[in-house]
Short mmCIF file of C-alpha atoms in Angstrom, two decimals:
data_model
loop_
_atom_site.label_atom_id
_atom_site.label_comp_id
_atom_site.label_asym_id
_atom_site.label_seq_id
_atom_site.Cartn_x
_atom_site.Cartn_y
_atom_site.Cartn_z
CA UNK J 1 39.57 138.61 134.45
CA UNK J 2 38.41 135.08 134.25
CA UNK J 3 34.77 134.03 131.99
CA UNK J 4 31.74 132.73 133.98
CA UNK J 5 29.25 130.33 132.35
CA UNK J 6 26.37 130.64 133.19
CA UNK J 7 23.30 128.92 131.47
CA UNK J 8 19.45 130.70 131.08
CA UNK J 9 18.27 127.55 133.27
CA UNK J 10 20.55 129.18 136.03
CA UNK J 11 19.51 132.84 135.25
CA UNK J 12 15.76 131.75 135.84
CA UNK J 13 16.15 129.96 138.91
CA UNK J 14 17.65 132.34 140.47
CA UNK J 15 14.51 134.99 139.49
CA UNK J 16 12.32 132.34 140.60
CA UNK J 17 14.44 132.63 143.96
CA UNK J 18 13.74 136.09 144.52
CA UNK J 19 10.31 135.75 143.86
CA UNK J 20 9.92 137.71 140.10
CA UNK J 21 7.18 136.00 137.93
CA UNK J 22 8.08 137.45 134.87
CA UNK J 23 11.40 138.16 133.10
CA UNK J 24 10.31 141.84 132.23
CA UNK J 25 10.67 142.74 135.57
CA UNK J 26 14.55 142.10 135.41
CA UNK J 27 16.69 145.02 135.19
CA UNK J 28 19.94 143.04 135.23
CA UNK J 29 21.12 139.61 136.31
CA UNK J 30 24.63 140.49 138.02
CA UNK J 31 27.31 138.20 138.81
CA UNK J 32 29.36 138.91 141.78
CA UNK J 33 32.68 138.85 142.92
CA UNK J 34 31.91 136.41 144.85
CA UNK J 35 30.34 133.84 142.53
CA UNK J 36 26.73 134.87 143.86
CA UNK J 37 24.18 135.30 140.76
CA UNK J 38 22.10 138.92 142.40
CA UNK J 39 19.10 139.93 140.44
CA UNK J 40 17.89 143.73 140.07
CA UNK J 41 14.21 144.57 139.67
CA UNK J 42 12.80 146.98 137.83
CA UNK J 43 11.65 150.25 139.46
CA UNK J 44 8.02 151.04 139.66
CA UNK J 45 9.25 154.31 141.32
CA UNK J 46 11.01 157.23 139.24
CA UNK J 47 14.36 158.96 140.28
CA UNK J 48 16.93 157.46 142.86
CA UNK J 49 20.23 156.41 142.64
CA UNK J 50 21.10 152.94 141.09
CA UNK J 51 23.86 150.92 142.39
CA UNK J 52 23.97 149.83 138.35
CA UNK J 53 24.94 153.87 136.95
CA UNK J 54 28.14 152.75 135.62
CA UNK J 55 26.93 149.91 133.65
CA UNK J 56 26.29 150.27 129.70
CA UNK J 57 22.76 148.54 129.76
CA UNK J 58 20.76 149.16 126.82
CA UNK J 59 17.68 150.95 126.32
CA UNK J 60 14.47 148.98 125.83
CA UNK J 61 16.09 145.67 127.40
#
């Protein structure tokens, strides 16, 4: 598995892309296989399934 670099200028561009304001609304910041930086928002809306259940974020971030 190769390392990606990826700078906090990058991270918030890409947020700005998708149209999120603030930074709390960020679930995760994703990079896939592909080299494409994909940004998860935050759920307003209780229950579902997330496509991010196998990842160990932690609580309160």
């Amino acid at each position: 598995m190769s390392t990606e670099a990826i700078t906090v200028d990058e991270i918030n561009a890409v947020v700005r892309q998708e149209g999120i304001e603030k930074l709390d609304d960020v679930l995760a910041v994703v990079i896939e296989l592909n080299g494409e930086i994909s940004v998860i928002k935050r759920s307003d809306t209780p229950g579902g399934k997330s496509s991010l259940e196998d990842l160990d974020i932690p609580d309160g971030q």
